[in-house]
CSV table of C-alpha atoms and ligand atoms in Angstrom, one decimal:
chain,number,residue,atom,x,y,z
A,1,UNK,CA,47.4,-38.5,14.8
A,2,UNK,CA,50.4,-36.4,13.8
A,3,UNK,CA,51.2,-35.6,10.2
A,4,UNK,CA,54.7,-36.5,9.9
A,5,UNK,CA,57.5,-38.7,11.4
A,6,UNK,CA,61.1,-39.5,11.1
A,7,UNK,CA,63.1,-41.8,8.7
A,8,UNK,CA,66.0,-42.9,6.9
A,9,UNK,CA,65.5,-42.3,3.5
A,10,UNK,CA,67.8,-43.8,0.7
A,11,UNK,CA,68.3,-42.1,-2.7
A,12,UNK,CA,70.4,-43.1,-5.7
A,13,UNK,CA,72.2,-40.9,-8.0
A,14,UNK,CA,74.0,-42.3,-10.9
A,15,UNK,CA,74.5,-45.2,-9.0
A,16,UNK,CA,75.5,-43.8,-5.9
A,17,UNK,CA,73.4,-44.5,-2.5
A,18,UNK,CA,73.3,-41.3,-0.5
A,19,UNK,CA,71.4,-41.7,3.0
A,20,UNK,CA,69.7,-39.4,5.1
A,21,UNK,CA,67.8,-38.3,8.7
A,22,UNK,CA,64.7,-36.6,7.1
A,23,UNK,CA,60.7,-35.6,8.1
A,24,UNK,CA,58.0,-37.5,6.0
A,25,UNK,CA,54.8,-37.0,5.4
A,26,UNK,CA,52.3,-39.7,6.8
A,27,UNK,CA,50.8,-39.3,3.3
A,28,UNK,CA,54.0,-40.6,1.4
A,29,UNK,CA,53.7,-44.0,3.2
A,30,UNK,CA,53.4,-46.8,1.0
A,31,UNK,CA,50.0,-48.7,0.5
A,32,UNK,CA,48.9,-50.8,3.5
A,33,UNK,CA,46.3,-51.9,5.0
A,34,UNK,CA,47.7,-51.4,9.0
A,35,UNK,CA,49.7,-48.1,10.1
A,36,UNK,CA,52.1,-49.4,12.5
A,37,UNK,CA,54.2,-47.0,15.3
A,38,UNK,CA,57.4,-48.7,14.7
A,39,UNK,CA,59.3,-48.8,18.7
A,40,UNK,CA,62.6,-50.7,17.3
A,41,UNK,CA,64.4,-52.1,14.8
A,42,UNK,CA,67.6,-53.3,14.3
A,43,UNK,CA,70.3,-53.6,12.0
A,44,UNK,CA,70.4,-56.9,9.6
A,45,UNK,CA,73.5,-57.8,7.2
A,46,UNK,CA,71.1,-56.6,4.4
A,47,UNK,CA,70.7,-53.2,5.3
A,48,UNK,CA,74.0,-52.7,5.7
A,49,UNK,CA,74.8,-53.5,1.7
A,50,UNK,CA,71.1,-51.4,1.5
A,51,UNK,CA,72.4,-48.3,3.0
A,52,UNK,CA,75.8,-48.1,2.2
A,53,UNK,CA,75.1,-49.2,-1.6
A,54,UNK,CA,77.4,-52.0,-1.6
A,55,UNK,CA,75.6,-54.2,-3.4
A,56,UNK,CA,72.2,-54.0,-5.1
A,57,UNK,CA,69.4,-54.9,-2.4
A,58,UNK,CA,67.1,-51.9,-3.0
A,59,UNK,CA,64.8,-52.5,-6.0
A,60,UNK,CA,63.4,-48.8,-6.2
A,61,UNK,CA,64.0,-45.5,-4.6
A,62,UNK,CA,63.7,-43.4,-2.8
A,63,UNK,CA,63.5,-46.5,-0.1
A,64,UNK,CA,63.2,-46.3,3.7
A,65,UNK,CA,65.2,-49.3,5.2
A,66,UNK,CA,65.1,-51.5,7.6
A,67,UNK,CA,63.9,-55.1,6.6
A,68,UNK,CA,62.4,-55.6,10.0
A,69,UNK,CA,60.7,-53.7,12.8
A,70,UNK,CA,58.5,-54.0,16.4
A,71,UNK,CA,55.6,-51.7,17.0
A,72,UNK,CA,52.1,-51.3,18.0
A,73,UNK,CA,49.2,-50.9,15.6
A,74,UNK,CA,48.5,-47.2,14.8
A,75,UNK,CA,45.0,-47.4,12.2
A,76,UNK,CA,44.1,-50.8,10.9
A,77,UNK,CA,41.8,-51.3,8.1
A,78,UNK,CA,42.1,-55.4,8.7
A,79,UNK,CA,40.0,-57.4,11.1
A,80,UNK,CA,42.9,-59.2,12.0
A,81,UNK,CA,44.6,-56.1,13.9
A,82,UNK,CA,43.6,-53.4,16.0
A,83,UNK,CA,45.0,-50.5,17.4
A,84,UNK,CA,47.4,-50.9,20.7
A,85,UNK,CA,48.4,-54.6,19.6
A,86,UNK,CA,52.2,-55.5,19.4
A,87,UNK,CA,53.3,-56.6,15.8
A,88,UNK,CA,56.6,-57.8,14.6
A,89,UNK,CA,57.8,-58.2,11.2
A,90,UNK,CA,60.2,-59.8,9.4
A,91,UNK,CA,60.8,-60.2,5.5
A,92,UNK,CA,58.4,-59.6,2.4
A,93,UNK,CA,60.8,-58.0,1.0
A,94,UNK,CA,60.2,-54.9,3.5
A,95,UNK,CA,63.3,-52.2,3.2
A,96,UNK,CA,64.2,-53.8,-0.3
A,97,UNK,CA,60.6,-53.0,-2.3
A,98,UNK,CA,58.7,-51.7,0.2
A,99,UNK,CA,59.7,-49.2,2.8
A,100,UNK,CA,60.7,-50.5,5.9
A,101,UNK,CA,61.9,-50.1,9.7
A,102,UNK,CA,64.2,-47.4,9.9
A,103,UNK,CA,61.4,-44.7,10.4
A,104,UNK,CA,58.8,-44.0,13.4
A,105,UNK,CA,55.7,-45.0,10.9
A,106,UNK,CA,55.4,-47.9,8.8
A,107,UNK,CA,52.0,-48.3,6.5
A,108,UNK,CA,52.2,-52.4,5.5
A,109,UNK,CA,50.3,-55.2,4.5
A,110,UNK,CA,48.1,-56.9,7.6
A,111,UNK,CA,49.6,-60.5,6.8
A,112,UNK,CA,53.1,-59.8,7.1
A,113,UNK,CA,53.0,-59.3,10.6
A,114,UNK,CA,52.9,-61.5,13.4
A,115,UNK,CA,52.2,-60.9,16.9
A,116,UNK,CA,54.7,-59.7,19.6
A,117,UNK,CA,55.1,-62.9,21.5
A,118,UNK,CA,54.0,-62.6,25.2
A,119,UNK,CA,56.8,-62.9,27.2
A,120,UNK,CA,58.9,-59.8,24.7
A,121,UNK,CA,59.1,-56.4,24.7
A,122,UNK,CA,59.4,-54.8,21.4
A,123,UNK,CA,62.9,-54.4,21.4
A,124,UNK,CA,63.2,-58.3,22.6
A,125,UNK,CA,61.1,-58.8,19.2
A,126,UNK,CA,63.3,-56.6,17.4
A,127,UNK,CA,66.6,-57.9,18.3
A,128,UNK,CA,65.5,-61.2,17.8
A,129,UNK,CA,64.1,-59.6,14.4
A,130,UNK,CA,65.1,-61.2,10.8
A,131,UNK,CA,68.4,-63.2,12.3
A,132,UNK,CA,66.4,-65.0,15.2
A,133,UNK,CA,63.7,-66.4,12.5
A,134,UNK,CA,66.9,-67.3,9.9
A,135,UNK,CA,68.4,-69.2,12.6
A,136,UNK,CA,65.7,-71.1,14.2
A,137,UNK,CA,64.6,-72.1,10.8
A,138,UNK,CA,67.8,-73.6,10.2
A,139,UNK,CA,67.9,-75.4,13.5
A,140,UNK,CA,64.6,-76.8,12.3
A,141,UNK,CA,65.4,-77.7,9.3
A,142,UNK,CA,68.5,-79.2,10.6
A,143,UNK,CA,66.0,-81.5,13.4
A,144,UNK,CA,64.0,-81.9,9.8
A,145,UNK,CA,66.6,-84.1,8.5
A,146,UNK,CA,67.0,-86.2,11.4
A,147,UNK,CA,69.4,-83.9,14.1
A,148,UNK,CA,68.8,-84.8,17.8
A,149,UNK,CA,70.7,-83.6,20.7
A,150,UNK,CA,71.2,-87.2,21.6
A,151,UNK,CA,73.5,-88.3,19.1
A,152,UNK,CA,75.7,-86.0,20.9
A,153,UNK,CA,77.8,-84.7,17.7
A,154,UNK,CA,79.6,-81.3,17.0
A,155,UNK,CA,77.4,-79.1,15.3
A,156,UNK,CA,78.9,-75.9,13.6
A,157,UNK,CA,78.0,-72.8,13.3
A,158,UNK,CA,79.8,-70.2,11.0
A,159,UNK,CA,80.5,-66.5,11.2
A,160,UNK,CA,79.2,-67.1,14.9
A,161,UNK,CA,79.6,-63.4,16.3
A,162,UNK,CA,77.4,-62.1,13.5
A,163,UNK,CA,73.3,-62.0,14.2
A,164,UNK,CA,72.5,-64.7,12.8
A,165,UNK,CA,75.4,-67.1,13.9
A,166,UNK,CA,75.0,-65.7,17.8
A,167,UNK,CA,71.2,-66.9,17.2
A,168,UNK,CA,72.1,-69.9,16.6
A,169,UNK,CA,75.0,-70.9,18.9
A,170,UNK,CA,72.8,-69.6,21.7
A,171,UNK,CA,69.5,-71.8,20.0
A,172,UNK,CA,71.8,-74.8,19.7
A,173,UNK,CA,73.5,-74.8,23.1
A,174,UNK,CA,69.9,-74.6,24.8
A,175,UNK,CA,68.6,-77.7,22.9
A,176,UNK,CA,71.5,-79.7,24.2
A,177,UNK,CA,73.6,-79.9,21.2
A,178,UNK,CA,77.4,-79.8,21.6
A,179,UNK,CA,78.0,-76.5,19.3
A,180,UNK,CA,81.5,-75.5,17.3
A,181,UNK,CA,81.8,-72.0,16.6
A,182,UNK,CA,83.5,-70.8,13.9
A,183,UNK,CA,84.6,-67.7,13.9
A,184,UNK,CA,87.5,-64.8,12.6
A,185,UNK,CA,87.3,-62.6,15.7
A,186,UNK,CA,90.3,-64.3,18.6
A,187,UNK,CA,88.7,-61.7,21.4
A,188,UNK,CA,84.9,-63.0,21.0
A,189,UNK,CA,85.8,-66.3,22.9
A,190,UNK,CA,84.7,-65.2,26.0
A,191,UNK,CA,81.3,-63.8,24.1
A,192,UNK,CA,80.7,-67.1,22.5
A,193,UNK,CA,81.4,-69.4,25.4
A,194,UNK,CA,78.9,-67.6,27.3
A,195,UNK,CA,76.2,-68.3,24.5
A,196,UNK,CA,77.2,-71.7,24.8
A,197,UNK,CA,79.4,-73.1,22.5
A,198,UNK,CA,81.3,-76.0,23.3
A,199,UNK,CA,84.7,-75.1,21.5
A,200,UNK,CA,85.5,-72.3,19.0
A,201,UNK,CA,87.6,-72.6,16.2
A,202,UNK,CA,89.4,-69.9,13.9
A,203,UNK,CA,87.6,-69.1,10.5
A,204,UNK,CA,90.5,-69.6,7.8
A,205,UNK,CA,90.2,-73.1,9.2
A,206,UNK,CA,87.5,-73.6,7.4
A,207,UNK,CA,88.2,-70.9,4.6
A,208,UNK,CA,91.5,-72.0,3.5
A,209,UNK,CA,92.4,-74.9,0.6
A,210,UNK,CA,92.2,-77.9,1.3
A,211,UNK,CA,91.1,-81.8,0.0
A,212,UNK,CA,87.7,-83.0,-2.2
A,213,UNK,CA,87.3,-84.3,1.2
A,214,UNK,CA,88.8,-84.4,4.6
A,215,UNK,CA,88.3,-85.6,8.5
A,216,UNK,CA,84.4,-85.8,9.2
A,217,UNK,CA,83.7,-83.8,12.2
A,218,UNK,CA,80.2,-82.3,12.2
A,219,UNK,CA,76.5,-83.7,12.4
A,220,UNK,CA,74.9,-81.0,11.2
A,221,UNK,CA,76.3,-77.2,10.5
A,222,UNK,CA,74.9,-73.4,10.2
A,223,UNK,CA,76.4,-71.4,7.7
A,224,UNK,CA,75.8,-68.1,7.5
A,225,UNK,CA,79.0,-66.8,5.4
A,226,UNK,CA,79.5,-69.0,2.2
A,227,UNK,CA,81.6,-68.6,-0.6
A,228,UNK,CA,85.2,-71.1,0.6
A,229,UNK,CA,84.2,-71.3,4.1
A,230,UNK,CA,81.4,-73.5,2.9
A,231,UNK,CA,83.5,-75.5,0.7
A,232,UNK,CA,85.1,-76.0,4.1
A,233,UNK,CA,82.1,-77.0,5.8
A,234,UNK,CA,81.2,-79.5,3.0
A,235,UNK,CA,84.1,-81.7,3.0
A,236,UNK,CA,84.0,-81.7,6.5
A,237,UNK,CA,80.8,-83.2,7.2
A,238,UNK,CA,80.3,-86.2,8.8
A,239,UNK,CA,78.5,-88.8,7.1
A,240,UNK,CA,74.7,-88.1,6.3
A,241,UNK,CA,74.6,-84.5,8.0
A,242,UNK,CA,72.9,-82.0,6.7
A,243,UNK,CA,73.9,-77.8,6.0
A,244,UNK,CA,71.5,-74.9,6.7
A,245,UNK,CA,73.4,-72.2,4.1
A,246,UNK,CA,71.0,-68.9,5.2
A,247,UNK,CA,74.3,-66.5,4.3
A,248,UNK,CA,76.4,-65.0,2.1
A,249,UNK,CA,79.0,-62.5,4.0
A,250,UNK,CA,81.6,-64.4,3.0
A,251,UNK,CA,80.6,-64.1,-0.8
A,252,UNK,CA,78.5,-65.8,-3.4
A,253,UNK,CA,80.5,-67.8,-5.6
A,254,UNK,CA,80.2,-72.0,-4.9
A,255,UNK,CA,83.3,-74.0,-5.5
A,256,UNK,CA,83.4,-77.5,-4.1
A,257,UNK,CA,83.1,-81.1,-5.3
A,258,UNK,CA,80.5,-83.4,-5.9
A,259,UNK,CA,82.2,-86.1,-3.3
A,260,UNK,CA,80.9,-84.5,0.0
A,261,UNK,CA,77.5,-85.6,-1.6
A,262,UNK,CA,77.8,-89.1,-3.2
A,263,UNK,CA,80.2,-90.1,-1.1
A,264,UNK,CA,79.6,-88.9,2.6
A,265,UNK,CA,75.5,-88.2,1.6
A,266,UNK,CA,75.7,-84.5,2.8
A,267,UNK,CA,72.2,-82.8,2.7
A,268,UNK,CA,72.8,-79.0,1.7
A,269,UNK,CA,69.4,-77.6,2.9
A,270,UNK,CA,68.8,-73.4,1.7
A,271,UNK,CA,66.9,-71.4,3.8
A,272,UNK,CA,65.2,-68.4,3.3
A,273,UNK,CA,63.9,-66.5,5.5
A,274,UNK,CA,61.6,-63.7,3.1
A,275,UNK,CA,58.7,-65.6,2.2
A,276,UNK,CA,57.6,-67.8,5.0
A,277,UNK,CA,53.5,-68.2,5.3
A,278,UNK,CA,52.0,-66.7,8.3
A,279,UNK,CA,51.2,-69.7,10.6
A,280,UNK,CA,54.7,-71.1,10.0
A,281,UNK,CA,55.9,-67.7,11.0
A,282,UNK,CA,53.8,-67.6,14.2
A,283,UNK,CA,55.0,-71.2,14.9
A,284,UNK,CA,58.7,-69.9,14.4
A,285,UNK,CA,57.9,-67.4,17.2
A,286,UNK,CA,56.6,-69.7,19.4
A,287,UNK,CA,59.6,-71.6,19.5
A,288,UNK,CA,62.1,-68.5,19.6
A,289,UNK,CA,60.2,-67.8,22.6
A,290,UNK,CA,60.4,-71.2,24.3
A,291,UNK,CA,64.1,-72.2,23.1
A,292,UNK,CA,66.1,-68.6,22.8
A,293,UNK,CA,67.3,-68.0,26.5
A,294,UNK,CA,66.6,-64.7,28.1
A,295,UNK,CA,70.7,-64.1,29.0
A,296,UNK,CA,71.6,-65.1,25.8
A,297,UNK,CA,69.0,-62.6,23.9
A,298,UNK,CA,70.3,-60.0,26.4
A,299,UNK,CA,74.1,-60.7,25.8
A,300,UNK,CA,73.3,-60.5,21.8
A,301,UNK,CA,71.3,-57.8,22.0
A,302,UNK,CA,73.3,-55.6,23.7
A,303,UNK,CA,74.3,-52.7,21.7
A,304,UNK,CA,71.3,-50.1,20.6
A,305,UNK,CA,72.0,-46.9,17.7
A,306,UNK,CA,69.5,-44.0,17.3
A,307,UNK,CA,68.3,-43.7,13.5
A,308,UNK,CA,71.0,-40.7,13.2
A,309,UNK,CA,73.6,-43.8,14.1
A,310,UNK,CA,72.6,-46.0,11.6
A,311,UNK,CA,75.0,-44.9,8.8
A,312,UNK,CA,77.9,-46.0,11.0
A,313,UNK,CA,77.0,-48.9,12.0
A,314,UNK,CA,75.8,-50.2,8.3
A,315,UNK,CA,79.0,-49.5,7.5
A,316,UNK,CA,80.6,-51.9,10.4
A,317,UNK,CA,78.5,-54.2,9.7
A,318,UNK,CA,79.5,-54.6,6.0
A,319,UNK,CA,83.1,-54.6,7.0
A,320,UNK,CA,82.4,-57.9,9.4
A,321,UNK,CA,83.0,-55.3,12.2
A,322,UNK,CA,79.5,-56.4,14.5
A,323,UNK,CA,79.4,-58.5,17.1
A,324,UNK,CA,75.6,-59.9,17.7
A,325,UNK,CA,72.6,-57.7,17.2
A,326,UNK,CA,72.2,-53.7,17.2
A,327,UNK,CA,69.1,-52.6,18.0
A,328,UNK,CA,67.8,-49.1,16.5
A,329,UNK,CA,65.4,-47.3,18.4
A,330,UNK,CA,63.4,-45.4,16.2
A,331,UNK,CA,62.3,-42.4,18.7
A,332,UNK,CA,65.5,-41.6,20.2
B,401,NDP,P1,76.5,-60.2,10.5
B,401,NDP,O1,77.3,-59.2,9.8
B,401,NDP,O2,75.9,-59.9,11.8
B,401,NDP,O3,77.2,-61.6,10.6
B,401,NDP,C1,78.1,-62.1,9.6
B,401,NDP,C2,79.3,-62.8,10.2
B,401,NDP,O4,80.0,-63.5,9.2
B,401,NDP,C3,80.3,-61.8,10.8
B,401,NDP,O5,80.0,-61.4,12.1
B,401,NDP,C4,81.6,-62.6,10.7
B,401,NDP,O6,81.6,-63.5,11.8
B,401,NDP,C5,81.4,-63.4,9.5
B,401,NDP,N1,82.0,-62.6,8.3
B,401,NDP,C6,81.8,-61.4,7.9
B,401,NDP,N2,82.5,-61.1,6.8
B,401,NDP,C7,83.1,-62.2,6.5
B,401,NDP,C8,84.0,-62.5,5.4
B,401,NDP,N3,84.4,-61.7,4.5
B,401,NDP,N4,84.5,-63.8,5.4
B,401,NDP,C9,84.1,-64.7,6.3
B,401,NDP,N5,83.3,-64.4,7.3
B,401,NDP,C10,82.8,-63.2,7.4
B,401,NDP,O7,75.3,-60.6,9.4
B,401,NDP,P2,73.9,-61.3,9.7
B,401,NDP,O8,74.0,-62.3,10.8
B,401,NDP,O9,72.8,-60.3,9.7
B,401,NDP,O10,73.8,-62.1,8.3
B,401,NDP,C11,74.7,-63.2,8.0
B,401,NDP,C12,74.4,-63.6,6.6
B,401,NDP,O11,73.2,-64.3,6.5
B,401,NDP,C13,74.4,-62.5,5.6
B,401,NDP,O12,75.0,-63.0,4.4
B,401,NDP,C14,72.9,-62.2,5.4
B,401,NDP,O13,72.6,-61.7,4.2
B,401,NDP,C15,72.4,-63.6,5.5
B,401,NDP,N6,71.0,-63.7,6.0
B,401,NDP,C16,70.2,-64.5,5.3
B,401,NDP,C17,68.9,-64.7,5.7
B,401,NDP,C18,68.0,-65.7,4.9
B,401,NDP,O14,66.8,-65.6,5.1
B,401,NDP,N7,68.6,-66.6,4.2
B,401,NDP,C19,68.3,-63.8,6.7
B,401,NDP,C20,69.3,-63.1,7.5
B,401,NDP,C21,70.6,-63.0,7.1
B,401,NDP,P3,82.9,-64.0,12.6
B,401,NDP,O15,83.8,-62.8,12.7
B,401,NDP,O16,82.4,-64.6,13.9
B,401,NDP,O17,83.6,-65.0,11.7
């Protein structure tokens, strides 16, 4: 058992967020039932605005971040786990109150993991990570409220090159639904047609003024950015289709109409993520594992930073400046 390990570690001084590569002691690990040897994790909208201090995610410091992670169990004090078995987490608040996946150890509670599923590796579970489980609960929540592939309408996905939105144009396309991508970046066309999207169209489309409501093109949508782009979405919607608003990147503040919703009966479905009981979670898996295709995991999942990288790339990620997922192996 060794006696320390690597992490990021986040401090705050008069309101500045400094980060830093340091050695920890196993014994300043947070309570936890399970010691888990994290092998990945990856890097997540959030701890981008976590690490470079952008906006107020982290609830205490000093915090290690990193709000998900793949390993094997180290020491477990729960029956449910034992050491050697493959554990993933996502959410609980992990890298925001608790310290998280951007560090070799991680000392957590024994129901916020799931199992690995069978057919991943840890770094397939880690780039799937916190944006696969936001998308494919919005593509069941979306199949909730009545979405088939069969109807054969557009379904739109915003700021599609980002995690979560490459989730879900790869998700959608391999359920048979005809999938719009929205999206600001001209040279990812070729990226998203090979995840499967049916036609792409340019974000200030969307993003840009327009009427209470105007032509109804989409049967159901995924937004991950907000603020005008879904006003956009709304008064686009087709009658009696339903939103899955899981994002924010595009900022917080809601200005649209009432009409999408008493005129065109628009569902606007939220969809978090954080605190999603344990079977549902495990049932999430299962179908990430079924639905998500291998090539289009791979093609996301593509890029990988050390933890002495992850500066850099939180700040990309915070400028819009990702495409798909980073993956951060923790031992490199
Ligand atoms: P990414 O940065 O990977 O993706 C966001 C995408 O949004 C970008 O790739 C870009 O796509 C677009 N975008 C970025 N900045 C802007 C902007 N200023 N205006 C319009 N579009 C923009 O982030 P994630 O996929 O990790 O997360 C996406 C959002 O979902 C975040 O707000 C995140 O906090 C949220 N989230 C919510 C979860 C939940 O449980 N509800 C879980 C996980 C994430 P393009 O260039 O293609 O337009």
């Amino acid at each position: 058992m060794r006696d320390t390990f690597k992490a990021i570690v986040l401090e705050e001084h008069e309101g500045a967020v400094t980060s830093s590569l340091r050695s920890l002691a196993v014994d300043a690990l947070p309570e936890g039932d399970v010691l888990v040897a994290v092998a990945y994790s990856d890097l997540n909208y959030k701890d981008g605005l976590a690490i470079t201090g952008r906006n107020k995610v982290v609830r205490s410091y000093p915090m290690v971040p990193g709000i998900d992670f793949a390993g094997t169990i180290e020491e477990s004090r729960s029956p449910a786990w034992k050491p050697g078995d493959r554990v993933v987490l996502t959410g609980w608040g992990v890298g925001e109150r608790h310290w998280g996946g951007f560090a070799q150890l991680a000392r957590v509670k024994s129901e916020w993991l799931v199992p690995v599923p069978s057919s991943y590796s840890l770094r397939d579970a880690a780039a799937v990570g916190t944006a696969g489980v936001t998308a494919m609960m919005c593509v069941m929540a979306l199949e909730a409220h009545g979405l088939k592939p069969a109807d054969g309408k557009d379904v739109l996905v915003t700021g599609a090159t980002g995690g979560v939105g490459s989730m879900a144009v790869a998700l959608l396309a391999s359920l048979g639904y005809r999938v719009v991508a929205s999206t600001g970046r001209a040279e990812a066309h070729d990226y998203l047609t090979a995840l499967g999207a049916h036609e792409i169209v340019e974000r200030s489309l969307l993003s840009g003024p327009g009427k209470p409501l105007d032509t109804a093109r989409w049967g159901g949508a995924v937004d991950t950015v907000g603020g005008d782009t879904l006003a956009g979405v709304l008064r686009t919607m087709a009658y009696g289709g339903s939103v899955a608003a899981c994002g924010n990147a595009g900022g917080i503040p809601f200005t649209t109409t009432i009409l999408p919703f008493i005129l065109r009966g628009v569902n606007l479905l939220g969809i978090d993520s954080l605190p999603v009981p344990g079977e549902t979670r495990r049932q999430i898996w299962a179908r990430l594992e079924r639905d998500l295709p291998r090539d289009a995991l791979d093609r996301i999942a593509r890029r990988e930073a050390t933890l002495a990288e992850t500066l850099e790339v939180a700040q990309q990620i915070v400028e819009g400046g990702v495409q798909g997922r980073v993956v951060i192996n923790v031992n490199e």
